[in-house]
mmCIF file with all atom_site columns, C-alpha atoms in Angstrom:
data_model
loop_
_atom_site.group_PDB
_atom_site.id
_atom_site.type_symbol
_atom_site.label_atom_id
_atom_site.label_alt_id
_atom_site.label_comp_id
_atom_site.label_asym_id
_atom_site.label_entity_id
_atom_site.label_seq_id
_atom_site.pdbx_PDB_ins_code
_atom_site.Cartn_x
_atom_site.Cartn_y
_atom_site.Cartn_z
_atom_site.occupancy
_atom_site.B_iso_or_equiv
_atom_site.pdbx_formal_charge
_atom_site.auth_seq_id
_atom_site.auth_comp_id
_atom_site.auth_asym_id
_atom_site.auth_atom_id
_atom_site.pdbx_PDB_model_num
ATOM 1  C CA . MET A 1 1  ? -20.498 -10.094 20.561 1.00 90.00 ? 1  MET A CA 1
ATOM 2  C CA . SER A 1 2  ? -17.984 -8.448  18.255 1.00 96.00 ? 2  SER A CA 1
ATOM 3  C CA . ALA A 1 3  ? -18.729 -5.223  16.446 1.00 98.00 ? 3  ALA A CA 1
ATOM 4  C CA . TYR A 1 4  ? -16.982 -3.745  13.440 1.00 98.00 ? 4  TYR A CA 1
ATOM 5  C CA . ILE A 1 5  ? -16.430 -0.289  12.068 1.00 98.00 ? 5  ILE A CA 1
ATOM 6  C CA . VAL A 1 6  ? -16.043 -0.387  8.298  1.00 98.00 ? 6  VAL A CA 1
ATOM 7  C CA . PHE A 1 7  ? -14.510 2.659   6.630  1.00 98.00 ? 7  PHE A CA 1
ATOM 8  C CA . GLN A 1 8  ? -14.678 3.133   2.862  1.00 98.00 ? 8  GLN A CA 1
ATOM 9  C CA . ARG A 1 9  ? -12.722 6.003   1.352  1.00 98.00 ? 9  ARG A CA 1
ATOM 10 C CA . GLU A 1 10 ? -14.731 7.348   -1.559 1.00 97.00 ? 10 GLU A CA 1
ATOM 11 C CA . THR A 1 11 ? -12.659 10.341  -2.734 1.00 97.00 ? 11 THR A CA 1
ATOM 12 C CA . THR A 1 12 ? -9.536  12.191  -1.634 1.00 98.00 ? 12 THR A CA 1
ATOM 13 C CA . THR A 1 13 ? -9.797  15.974  -1.471 1.00 97.00 ? 13 THR A CA 1
ATOM 14 C CA . ASP A 1 14 ? -6.625  17.030  0.409  1.00 98.00 ? 14 ASP A CA 1
ATOM 15 C CA . GLN A 1 15 ? -3.755  14.536  0.483  1.00 97.00 ? 15 GLN A CA 1
ATOM 16 C CA . GLN A 1 16 ? -1.752  16.501  3.072  1.00 98.00 ? 16 GLN A CA 1
ATOM 17 C CA . ALA A 1 17 ? -4.646  16.477  5.550  1.00 98.00 ? 17 ALA A CA 1
ATOM 18 C CA . LEU A 1 18 ? -5.206  12.769  4.886  1.00 97.00 ? 18 LEU A CA 1
ATOM 19 C CA . ASP A 1 19 ? -1.500  12.074  5.450  1.00 97.00 ? 19 ASP A CA 1
ATOM 20 C CA . ARG A 1 20 ? -1.678  13.868  8.819  1.00 97.00 ? 20 ARG A CA 1
ATOM 21 C CA . TYR A 1 21 ? -4.651  11.694  9.753  1.00 97.00 ? 21 TYR A CA 1
ATOM 22 C CA . MET A 1 22 ? -2.876  8.490   8.693  1.00 96.00 ? 22 MET A CA 1
ATOM 23 C CA . GLU A 1 23 ? 0.188   9.407   10.770 1.00 97.00 ? 23 GLU A CA 1
ATOM 24 C CA . ARG A 1 24 ? -1.885  9.893   13.937 1.00 97.00 ? 24 ARG A CA 1
ATOM 25 C CA . ALA A 1 25 ? -4.857  7.516   13.680 1.00 96.00 ? 25 ALA A CA 1
ATOM 26 C CA . ASP A 1 26 ? -3.176  4.422   15.145 1.00 95.00 ? 26 ASP A CA 1
ATOM 27 C CA . SER A 1 27 ? -2.183  6.346   18.281 1.00 96.00 ? 27 SER A CA 1
ATOM 28 C CA . THR A 1 28 ? -5.898  6.674   19.140 1.00 97.00 ? 28 THR A CA 1
ATOM 29 C CA . PHE A 1 29 ? -6.119  2.900   19.665 1.00 97.00 ? 29 PHE A CA 1
ATOM 30 C CA . ALA A 1 30 ? -4.144  3.071   22.940 1.00 96.00 ? 30 ALA A CA 1
ATOM 31 C CA . GLY A 1 31 ? -6.326  1.888   25.806 1.00 95.00 ? 31 GLY A CA 1
ATOM 32 C CA . HIS A 1 32 ? -8.948  0.379   23.481 1.00 97.00 ? 32 HIS A CA 1
ATOM 33 C CA . ASP A 1 33 ? -9.506  -3.265  22.594 1.00 97.00 ? 33 ASP A CA 1
ATOM 34 C CA . VAL A 1 34 ? -9.400  -2.862  18.803 1.00 98.00 ? 34 VAL A CA 1
ATOM 35 C CA . GLN A 1 35 ? -7.916  -4.949  16.021 1.00 97.00 ? 35 GLN A CA 1
ATOM 36 C CA . ALA A 1 36 ? -7.422  -3.794  12.435 1.00 96.00 ? 36 ALA A CA 1
ATOM 37 C CA . LEU A 1 37 ? -8.612  -6.680  10.254 1.00 97.00 ? 37 LEU A CA 1
ATOM 38 C CA . VAL A 1 38 ? -8.321  -4.816  6.949  1.00 97.00 ? 38 VAL A CA 1
ATOM 39 C CA . ASP A 1 39 ? -6.054  -1.825  6.358  1.00 96.00 ? 39 ASP A CA 1
ATOM 40 C CA . TYR A 1 40 ? -6.179  -0.629  2.756  1.00 94.00 ? 40 TYR A CA 1
ATOM 41 C CA . GLY A 1 41 ? -5.345  -4.031  1.290  1.00 93.00 ? 41 GLY A CA 1
ATOM 42 C CA . THR A 1 42 ? -6.097  -5.120  -2.254 1.00 96.00 ? 42 THR A CA 1
ATOM 43 C CA . PHE A 1 43 ? -9.823  -5.016  -2.971 1.00 95.00 ? 43 PHE A CA 1
ATOM 44 C CA . GLU A 1 44 ? -12.332 -5.413  -5.774 1.00 96.00 ? 44 GLU A CA 1
ATOM 45 C CA . VAL A 1 45 ? -15.617 -3.509  -5.885 1.00 96.00 ? 45 VAL A CA 1
ATOM 46 C CA . LEU A 1 46 ? -18.281 -6.067  -6.802 1.00 97.00 ? 46 LEU A CA 1
ATOM 47 C CA . GLU A 1 47 ? -21.266 -3.714  -6.544 1.00 96.00 ? 47 GLU A CA 1
ATOM 48 C CA . GLY A 1 48 ? -21.749 0.022   -6.312 1.00 96.00 ? 48 GLY A CA 1
ATOM 49 C CA . PRO A 1 49 ? -19.608 3.011   -7.186 1.00 96.00 ? 49 PRO A CA 1
ATOM 50 C CA . PRO A 1 50 ? -15.807 2.867   -7.096 1.00 96.00 ? 50 PRO A CA 1
ATOM 51 C CA . ILE A 1 51 ? -13.938 3.467   -3.839 1.00 97.00 ? 51 ILE A CA 1
ATOM 52 C CA . GLN A 1 52 ? -10.316 4.170   -2.996 1.00 97.00 ? 52 GLN A CA 1
ATOM 53 C CA . GLY A 1 53 ? -9.810  1.947   0.035  1.00 97.00 ? 53 GLY A CA 1
ATOM 54 C CA . VAL A 1 54 ? -11.253 -0.014  2.953  1.00 98.00 ? 54 VAL A CA 1
ATOM 55 C CA . VAL A 1 55 ? -10.449 -0.347  6.661  1.00 97.00 ? 55 VAL A CA 1
ATOM 56 C CA . VAL A 1 56 ? -12.212 -2.803  8.982  1.00 98.00 ? 56 VAL A CA 1
ATOM 57 C CA . LEU A 1 57 ? -11.744 -2.531  12.755 1.00 98.00 ? 57 LEU A CA 1
ATOM 58 C CA . ARG A 1 58 ? -12.985 -5.159  15.212 1.00 98.00 ? 58 ARG A CA 1
ATOM 59 C CA . PHE A 1 59 ? -14.104 -4.271  18.734 1.00 98.00 ? 59 PHE A CA 1
ATOM 60 C CA . PRO A 1 60 ? -15.469 -6.482  21.536 1.00 97.00 ? 60 PRO A CA 1
ATOM 61 C CA . ASP A 1 61 ? -18.922 -4.880  21.147 1.00 97.00 ? 61 ASP A CA 1
ATOM 62 C CA . ALA A 1 62 ? -20.701 -1.837  19.730 1.00 97.00 ? 62 ALA A CA 1
ATOM 63 C CA . ALA A 1 63 ? -20.307 0.130   22.965 1.00 97.00 ? 63 ALA A CA 1
ATOM 64 C CA . ALA A 1 64 ? -16.515 -0.234  22.780 1.00 98.00 ? 64 ALA A CA 1
ATOM 65 C CA . ALA A 1 65 ? -16.536 0.844   19.136 1.00 98.00 ? 65 ALA A CA 1
ATOM 66 C CA . ARG A 1 66 ? -18.600 3.927   19.934 1.00 98.00 ? 66 ARG A CA 1
ATOM 67 C CA . GLU A 1 67 ? -16.360 4.748   22.906 1.00 98.00 ? 67 GLU A CA 1
ATOM 68 C CA . TRP A 1 68 ? -13.285 4.786   20.632 1.00 98.00 ? 68 TRP A CA 1
ATOM 69 C CA . TYR A 1 69 ? -14.968 6.622   17.751 1.00 98.00 ? 69 TYR A CA 1
ATOM 70 C CA . ARG A 1 70 ? -16.625 9.272   19.928 1.00 97.00 ? 70 ARG A CA 1
ATOM 71 C CA . GLY A 1 71 ? -13.628 9.629   22.223 1.00 96.00 ? 71 GLY A CA 1
ATOM 72 C CA . GLU A 1 72 ? -11.823 12.933  22.518 1.00 96.00 ? 72 GLU A CA 1
ATOM 73 C CA . GLN A 1 73 ? -8.545  11.570  21.130 1.00 96.00 ? 73 GLN A CA 1
ATOM 74 C CA . TYR A 1 74 ? -10.053 10.156  17.917 1.00 97.00 ? 74 TYR A CA 1
ATOM 75 C CA . GLN A 1 75 ? -12.378 13.123  17.429 1.00 97.00 ? 75 GLN A CA 1
ATOM 76 C CA . GLU A 1 76 ? -9.350  15.412  17.413 1.00 96.00 ? 76 GLU A CA 1
ATOM 77 C CA . VAL A 1 77 ? -7.477  13.279  14.857 1.00 96.00 ? 77 VAL A CA 1
ATOM 78 C CA . VAL A 1 78 ? -10.495 12.594  12.627 1.00 97.00 ? 78 VAL A CA 1
ATOM 79 C CA . GLN A 1 79 ? -10.800 16.277  11.757 1.00 97.00 ? 79 GLN A CA 1
ATOM 80 C CA . ASP A 1 80 ? -7.906  15.814  9.313  1.00 97.00 ? 80 ASP A CA 1
ATOM 81 C CA . ARG A 1 81 ? -9.726  12.861  7.729  1.00 97.00 ? 81 ARG A CA 1
ATOM 82 C CA . PHE A 1 82 ? -12.809 15.018  7.290  1.00 97.00 ? 82 PHE A CA 1
ATOM 83 C CA . LEU A 1 83 ? -10.648 17.636  5.545  1.00 97.00 ? 83 LEU A CA 1
ATOM 84 C CA . GLY A 1 84 ? -8.733  15.103  3.495  1.00 97.00 ? 84 GLY A CA 1
ATOM 85 C CA . ALA A 1 85 ? -11.331 12.745  2.069  1.00 97.00 ? 85 ALA A CA 1
ATOM 86 C CA . THR A 1 86 ? -14.928 11.642  1.827  1.00 97.00 ? 86 THR A CA 1
ATOM 87 C CA . TYR A 1 87 ? -15.550 8.410   3.709  1.00 97.00 ? 87 TYR A CA 1
ATOM 88 C CA . ARG A 1 88 ? -18.467 6.203   4.565  1.00 97.00 ? 88 ARG A CA 1
ATOM 89 C CA . ALA A 1 89 ? -18.168 4.757   8.095  1.00 97.00 ? 89 ALA A CA 1
ATOM 90 C CA . VAL A 1 90 ? -20.536 2.045   9.308  1.00 98.00 ? 90 VAL A CA 1
ATOM 91 C CA . LEU A 1 91 ? -20.795 0.363   12.716 1.00 98.00 ? 91 LEU A CA 1
ATOM 92 C CA . VAL A 1 92 ? -22.148 -3.175  12.414 1.00 98.00 ? 92 VAL A CA 1
ATOM 93 C CA . ASP A 1 93 ? -22.634 -6.054  14.875 1.00 96.00 ? 93 ASP A CA 1
ATOM 94 C CA . GLY A 1 94 ? -20.793 -9.258  14.083 1.00 94.00 ? 94 GLY A CA 1
ATOM 95 C CA . ALA A 1 95 ? -22.433 -12.565 13.242 1.00 89.00 ? 95 ALA A CA 1
ATOM 96 C CA . ASP A 1 96 ? -21.750 -13.783 16.794 1.00 78.00 ? 96 ASP A CA 1
ATOM 97 C CA . ALA A 1 97 ? -24.205 -11.171 18.107 1.00 53.00 ? 97 ALA A CA 1
#
């Protein structure tokens, strides 16, 4: 049963910190079964407040998603994202669950 982490960037507060995050984030995928389905492509907000971008990652299940997100490597890199922007991150089970 697939699980997804959906990231929505709401506002950018420090572009340099966000750039550091962007340069390093993909390296945290090593050793994890993860696929980027959406990576800041063109989007249209149909409901709710405006956002700046969307990323959708697919994992085999919620446990695998949590393992990546809570892992030491990503938690080190994500500190720059926390400094650089306000995001909403949601873990959701796929329809095959």
